[in-house]
Amino acid sequence: MTREEKSQVIEELTTQLADNANIYLTDISGLNAVATSNLRRACFKAGIQLAVVKNTLLEKAMETSDREFGELPSVLKGNTSVMYSETGNAPAKVIKAFRKKSEKPLLKGAFIEEAVYLGDDQLDMLVDIKSKEELIGEIVGLLQSPAKNVISALKSGGSTIAGIIKTLSEKEG
């Protein structure tokens, strides 16, 4: 690979790192062609981009990036594949599901919304991370709950102020 080609790859990796808030570093070495194809298919279905990278080039891209990757470059040893995703927990879910049939991919580390996670032992915690959409859904559900109480109080209180107050005070007690 020429110096110009390396510079171009580093530039592309730097752009990918800047454009993605959720980055997983994995080890998929040892997967045969069928397993690799199945993993790529699972990633595609989940909206995850999977790419095999050279550690030295990825490390240089991390160094030139505006982001602070903390200790994440320390896991760049051996075979490294990068998973980019819009959803923070999507790659973790794909890895966990895939590992029901295989020992790989192994999680080396992850960069999720500015937080760094190191090691395969973080996988279960990453699966449990809620996406922005899931959090918004929970908040909307919590906000709807008091509104439902008021509506039910209106219906059962006979539509009078005294009836509504009585019904609401009974629900609190």
PDB file of C-alpha atoms in Angstrom:
ATOM      1  CA  MET A   1       0.000   0.000   0.000  1.00  0.00           C
ATOM      2  CA  THR A   2       1.466   3.344  -1.011  1.00  0.00           C
ATOM      3  CA  ARG A   3       1.735   6.324   1.311  1.00  0.00           C
ATOM      4  CA  GLU A   4      -1.022   8.098  -0.655  1.00  0.00           C
ATOM      5  CA  GLU A   5      -3.330   5.092  -0.345  1.00  0.00           C
ATOM      6  CA  LYS A   6      -2.695   4.929   3.406  1.00  0.00           C
ATOM      7  CA  SER A   7      -3.429   8.642   3.741  1.00  0.00           C
ATOM      8  CA  GLN A   8      -6.674   8.193   1.828  1.00  0.00           C
ATOM      9  CA  VAL A   9      -7.752   5.260   4.037  1.00  0.00           C
ATOM     10  CA  ILE A  10      -6.918   7.256   7.193  1.00  0.00           C
ATOM     11  CA  GLU A  11      -8.942  10.182   5.870  1.00  0.00           C
ATOM     12  CA  GLU A  12     -11.915   7.902   5.114  1.00  0.00           C
ATOM     13  CA  LEU A  13     -11.686   6.294   8.560  1.00  0.00           C
ATOM     14  CA  THR A  14     -11.490   9.728  10.224  1.00  0.00           C
ATOM     15  CA  THR A  15     -14.672  10.745   8.379  1.00  0.00           C
ATOM     16  CA  GLN A  16     -16.415   7.522   9.456  1.00  0.00           C
ATOM     17  CA  LEU A  17     -15.392   8.118  13.078  1.00  0.00           C
ATOM     18  CA  ALA A  18     -16.723  11.680  12.916  1.00  0.00           C
ATOM     19  CA  ASP A  19     -20.008  10.662  11.258  1.00  0.00           C
ATOM     20  CA  ASN A  20     -20.901   7.848  13.685  1.00  0.00           C
ATOM     21  CA  ALA A  21     -21.744   8.270  17.373  1.00  0.00           C
ATOM     22  CA  ASN A  22     -21.655   4.514  17.984  1.00  0.00           C
ATOM     23  CA  ILE A  23     -18.533   2.546  17.107  1.00  0.00           C
ATOM     24  CA  TYR A  24     -17.774  -1.047  18.092  1.00  0.00           C
ATOM     25  CA  LEU A  25     -14.378  -2.715  17.690  1.00  0.00           C
ATOM     26  CA  THR A  26     -14.614  -6.487  17.357  1.00  0.00           C
ATOM     27  CA  ASP A  27     -12.538  -9.541  16.564  1.00  0.00           C
ATOM     28  CA  ILE A  28     -14.107 -11.750  13.898  1.00  0.00           C
ATOM     29  CA  SER A  29     -10.948 -13.735  13.101  1.00  0.00           C
ATOM     30  CA  GLY A  30     -11.481 -17.434  12.682  1.00  0.00           C
ATOM     31  CA  LEU A  31     -14.985 -17.149  11.247  1.00  0.00           C
ATOM     32  CA  ASN A  32     -15.317 -19.192   8.085  1.00  0.00           C
ATOM     33  CA  ALA A  33     -16.787 -17.737   4.880  1.00  0.00           C
ATOM     34  CA  VAL A  34     -20.345 -18.849   5.694  1.00  0.00           C
ATOM     35  CA  ALA A  35     -20.238 -17.453   9.229  1.00  0.00           C
ATOM     36  CA  THR A  36     -18.721 -14.182   8.005  1.00  0.00           C
ATOM     37  CA  SER A  37     -21.428 -13.884   5.356  1.00  0.00           C
ATOM     38  CA  ASN A  38     -24.113 -14.565   7.990  1.00  0.00           C
ATOM     39  CA  LEU A  39     -22.613 -11.916  10.282  1.00  0.00           C
ATOM     40  CA  ARG A  40     -22.519  -9.369   7.458  1.00  0.00           C
ATOM     41  CA  ARG A  41     -26.148 -10.187   6.622  1.00  0.00           C
ATOM     42  CA  ALA A  42     -27.204  -9.786  10.283  1.00  0.00           C
ATOM     43  CA  CYS A  43     -25.377  -6.447  10.445  1.00  0.00           C
ATOM     44  CA  PHE A  44     -27.009  -5.250   7.223  1.00  0.00           C
ATOM     45  CA  LYS A  45     -30.493  -6.168   8.508  1.00  0.00           C
ATOM     46  CA  ALA A  46     -29.801  -4.242  11.741  1.00  0.00           C
ATOM     47  CA  GLY A  47     -28.513  -1.160   9.900  1.00  0.00           C
ATOM     48  CA  ILE A  48     -24.923  -1.737  10.988  1.00  0.00           C
ATOM     49  CA  GLN A  49     -21.948  -1.106   8.736  1.00  0.00           C
ATOM     50  CA  LEU A  50     -19.188  -3.711   9.234  1.00  0.00           C
ATOM     51  CA  ALA A  51     -15.643  -3.147   7.979  1.00  0.00           C
ATOM     52  CA  VAL A  52     -12.311  -4.882   8.553  1.00  0.00           C
ATOM     53  CA  VAL A  53      -9.562  -2.340   9.238  1.00  0.00           C
ATOM     54  CA  LYS A  54      -5.810  -2.188   9.749  1.00  0.00           C
ATOM     55  CA  ASN A  55      -5.087  -1.330  13.369  1.00  0.00           C
ATOM     56  CA  THR A  56      -2.342   1.165  12.579  1.00  0.00           C
ATOM     57  CA  LEU A  57      -4.539   3.090  10.143  1.00  0.00           C
ATOM     58  CA  LEU A  58      -7.498   3.136  12.542  1.00  0.00           C
ATOM     59  CA  GLU A  59      -5.240   4.323  15.355  1.00  0.00           C
ATOM     60  CA  LYS A  60      -3.953   7.186  13.174  1.00  0.00           C
ATOM     61  CA  ALA A  61      -7.558   8.075  12.267  1.00  0.00           C
ATOM     62  CA  MET A  62      -8.458   8.158  15.977  1.00  0.00           C
ATOM     63  CA  GLU A  63      -5.461  10.418  16.665  1.00  0.00           C
ATOM     64  CA  THR A  64      -6.460  12.878  13.915  1.00  0.00           C
ATOM     65  CA  SER A  65     -10.131  12.813  14.913  1.00  0.00           C
ATOM     66  CA  ASP A  66     -11.695  15.624  16.934  1.00  0.00           C
ATOM     67  CA  ARG A  67     -13.098  13.041  19.356  1.00  0.00           C
ATOM     68  CA  GLU A  68     -11.493  11.739  22.524  1.00  0.00           C
ATOM     69  CA  PHE A  69     -11.400   7.931  22.333  1.00  0.00           C
ATOM     70  CA  GLY A  70      -9.705   7.467  25.711  1.00  0.00           C
ATOM     71  CA  GLU A  71      -8.266   3.964  26.092  1.00  0.00           C
ATOM     72  CA  LEU A  72     -10.026   2.584  23.001  1.00  0.00           C
ATOM     73  CA  PRO A  73      -6.841   2.559  20.840  1.00  0.00           C
ATOM     74  CA  SER A  74      -5.269   0.178  23.398  1.00  0.00           C
ATOM     75  CA  VAL A  75      -7.481  -2.684  22.095  1.00  0.00           C
ATOM     76  CA  LEU A  76      -6.151  -2.347  18.544  1.00  0.00           C
ATOM     77  CA  LYS A  77      -4.222  -5.608  18.476  1.00  0.00           C
ATOM     78  CA  GLY A  78      -4.736  -8.639  16.255  1.00  0.00           C
ATOM     79  CA  ASN A  79      -7.735  -8.770  13.911  1.00  0.00           C
ATOM     80  CA  THR A  80     -10.030  -5.745  14.187  1.00  0.00           C
ATOM     81  CA  SER A  81     -13.388  -5.095  12.576  1.00  0.00           C
ATOM     82  CA  VAL A  82     -15.375  -1.920  13.076  1.00  0.00           C
ATOM     83  CA  MET A  83     -19.160  -1.763  13.420  1.00  0.00           C
ATOM     84  CA  TYR A  84     -20.820   1.613  12.870  1.00  0.00           C
ATOM     85  CA  SER A  85     -24.428   2.060  13.943  1.00  0.00           C
ATOM     86  CA  GLU A  86     -27.064   4.739  14.431  1.00  0.00           C
ATOM     87  CA  THR A  87     -28.411   2.856  17.456  1.00  0.00           C
ATOM     88  CA  GLY A  88     -26.047   2.403  20.414  1.00  0.00           C
ATOM     89  CA  ASN A  89     -27.109  -1.111  21.372  1.00  0.00           C
ATOM     90  CA  ALA A  90     -27.735  -2.599  17.887  1.00  0.00           C
ATOM     91  CA  PRO A  91     -24.208  -4.014  17.371  1.00  0.00           C
ATOM     92  CA  ALA A  92     -24.210  -5.484  20.890  1.00  0.00           C
ATOM     93  CA  LYS A  93     -27.521  -7.231  20.169  1.00  0.00           C
ATOM     94  CA  VAL A  94     -26.202  -8.635  16.874  1.00  0.00           C
ATOM     95  CA  ILE A  95     -22.994  -9.840  18.547  1.00  0.00           C
ATOM     96  CA  LYS A  96     -24.912 -11.480  21.398  1.00  0.00           C
ATOM     97  CA  ALA A  97     -27.361 -13.197  19.033  1.00  0.00           C
ATOM     98  CA  PHE A  98     -24.535 -14.366  16.778  1.00  0.00           C
ATOM     99  CA  ARG A  99     -22.588 -15.765  19.727  1.00  0.00           C
ATOM    100  CA  LYS A 100     -25.366 -18.234  20.473  1.00  0.00           C
ATOM    101  CA  LYS A 101     -23.937 -20.258  17.543  1.00  0.00           C
ATOM    102  CA  SER A 102     -20.291 -19.148  17.540  1.00  0.00           C
ATOM    103  CA  GLU A 103     -17.530 -17.938  19.878  1.00  0.00           C
ATOM    104  CA  LYS A 104     -17.005 -14.847  17.738  1.00  0.00           C
ATOM    105  CA  PRO A 105     -17.282 -11.937  17.247  1.00  0.00           C
ATOM    106  CA  LEU A 106     -15.527 -10.862  20.420  1.00  0.00           C
ATOM    107  CA  LEU A 107     -16.092  -7.328  21.635  1.00  0.00           C
ATOM    108  CA  LYS A 108     -12.792  -5.506  21.996  1.00  0.00           C
ATOM    109  CA  GLY A 109     -14.247  -2.120  22.826  1.00  0.00           C
ATOM    110  CA  ALA A 110     -16.963   0.385  21.988  1.00  0.00           C
ATOM    111  CA  PHE A 111     -17.460   4.127  21.744  1.00  0.00           C
ATOM    112  CA  ILE A 112     -21.119   4.928  22.463  1.00  0.00           C
ATOM    113  CA  GLU A 113     -22.248   8.556  22.528  1.00  0.00           C
ATOM    114  CA  GLU A 114     -18.862   9.791  23.847  1.00  0.00           C
ATOM    115  CA  ALA A 115     -18.474   6.942  26.407  1.00  0.00           C
ATOM    116  CA  VAL A 116     -15.774   4.277  26.063  1.00  0.00           C
ATOM    117  CA  TYR A 117     -16.319   0.615  26.973  1.00  0.00           C
ATOM    118  CA  LEU A 118     -13.421  -1.845  26.967  1.00  0.00           C
ATOM    119  CA  GLY A 119     -13.551  -5.625  26.870  1.00  0.00           C
ATOM    120  CA  ASP A 120     -15.914  -8.431  25.987  1.00  0.00           C
ATOM    121  CA  ASP A 121     -17.314  -8.430  29.539  1.00  0.00           C
ATOM    122  CA  GLN A 122     -19.123  -5.153  28.678  1.00  0.00           C
ATOM    123  CA  LEU A 123     -21.370  -6.841  26.082  1.00  0.00           C
ATOM    124  CA  ASP A 124     -24.395  -7.451  28.337  1.00  0.00           C
ATOM    125  CA  MET A 125     -24.296  -3.882  29.616  1.00  0.00           C
ATOM    126  CA  LEU A 126     -24.145  -2.557  26.035  1.00  0.00           C
ATOM    127  CA  VAL A 127     -27.138  -4.710  25.036  1.00  0.00           C
ATOM    128  CA  ASP A 128     -29.121  -3.015  27.826  1.00  0.00           C
ATOM    129  CA  ILE A 129     -28.290   0.537  26.725  1.00  0.00           C
ATOM    130  CA  LYS A 130     -31.457   2.216  25.553  1.00  0.00           C
ATOM    131  CA  SER A 131     -31.550   4.070  22.257  1.00  0.00           C
ATOM    132  CA  LYS A 132     -32.748   7.676  22.082  1.00  0.00           C
ATOM    133  CA  GLU A 133     -35.988   6.415  20.548  1.00  0.00           C
ATOM    134  CA  GLU A 134     -36.547   3.934  23.401  1.00  0.00           C
ATOM    135  CA  LEU A 135     -35.879   6.637  26.015  1.00  0.00           C
ATOM    136  CA  ILE A 136     -38.258   9.074  24.305  1.00  0.00           C
ATOM    137  CA  GLY A 137     -40.909   6.334  24.192  1.00  0.00           C
ATOM    138  CA  GLU A 138     -40.535   5.702  27.932  1.00  0.00           C
ATOM    139  CA  ILE A 139     -40.720   9.423  28.723  1.00  0.00           C
ATOM    140  CA  VAL A 140     -43.845   9.842  26.577  1.00  0.00           C
ATOM    141  CA  GLY A 141     -45.391   6.843  28.351  1.00  0.00           C
ATOM    142  CA  LEU A 142     -44.620   8.357  31.745  1.00  0.00           C
ATOM    143  CA  LEU A 143     -46.031  11.713  30.691  1.00  0.00           C
ATOM    144  CA  GLN A 144     -49.225  10.099  29.389  1.00  0.00           C
ATOM    145  CA  SER A 145     -49.879   8.337  32.673  1.00  0.00           C
ATOM    146  CA  PRO A 146     -50.978  11.468  34.634  1.00  0.00           C
ATOM    147  CA  ALA A 147     -53.076  12.596  31.657  1.00  0.00           C
ATOM    148  CA  LYS A 148     -54.863   9.229  31.652  1.00  0.00           C
ATOM    149  CA  ASN A 149     -55.571   9.636  35.378  1.00  0.00           C
ATOM    150  CA  VAL A 150     -57.146  13.050  34.784  1.00  0.00           C
ATOM    151  CA  ILE A 151     -59.241  11.742  31.881  1.00  0.00           C
ATOM    152  CA  SER A 152     -60.474   8.774  33.897  1.00  0.00           C
ATOM    153  CA  ALA A 153     -61.234  11.116  36.810  1.00  0.00           C
ATOM    154  CA  LEU A 154     -63.249  13.333  34.479  1.00  0.00           C
ATOM    155  CA  LYS A 155     -65.266  10.346  33.315  1.00  0.00           C
ATOM    156  CA  SER A 156     -65.859   8.840  36.746  1.00  0.00           C
ATOM    157  CA  GLY A 157     -66.305  12.130  38.608  1.00  0.00           C
ATOM    158  CA  GLY A 158     -69.479  13.080  36.841  1.00  0.00           C
ATOM    159  CA  SER A 159     -67.739  15.972  35.048  1.00  0.00           C
ATOM    160  CA  THR A 160     -68.024  18.276  38.077  1.00  0.00           C
ATOM    161  CA  ILE A 161     -65.025  19.902  39.746  1.00  0.00           C
ATOM    162  CA  ALA A 162     -65.947  18.410  43.115  1.00  0.00           C
ATOM    163  CA  GLY A 163     -66.286  14.943  41.545  1.00  0.00           C
ATOM    164  CA  ILE A 164     -62.920  15.207  39.789  1.00  0.00           C
ATOM    165  CA  ILE A 165     -61.150  16.346  42.965  1.00  0.00           C
ATOM    166  CA  LYS A 166     -62.774  13.545  44.945  1.00  0.00           C
ATOM    167  CA  THR A 167     -61.807  10.920  42.359  1.00  0.00           C
ATOM    168  CA  LEU A 168     -58.204  12.161  42.102  1.00  0.00           C
ATOM    169  CA  SER A 169     -57.789  12.324  45.881  1.00  0.00           C
ATOM    170  CA  GLU A 170     -59.066   8.743  46.171  1.00  0.00           C
ATOM    171  CA  LYS A 171     -56.481   7.590  43.595  1.00  0.00           C
ATOM    172  CA  GLU A 172     -53.649   9.259  45.537  1.00  0.00           C
ATOM    173  CA  GLY A 173     -54.685   7.724  48.845  1.00  0.00           C
TER     174      GLY A 173
END
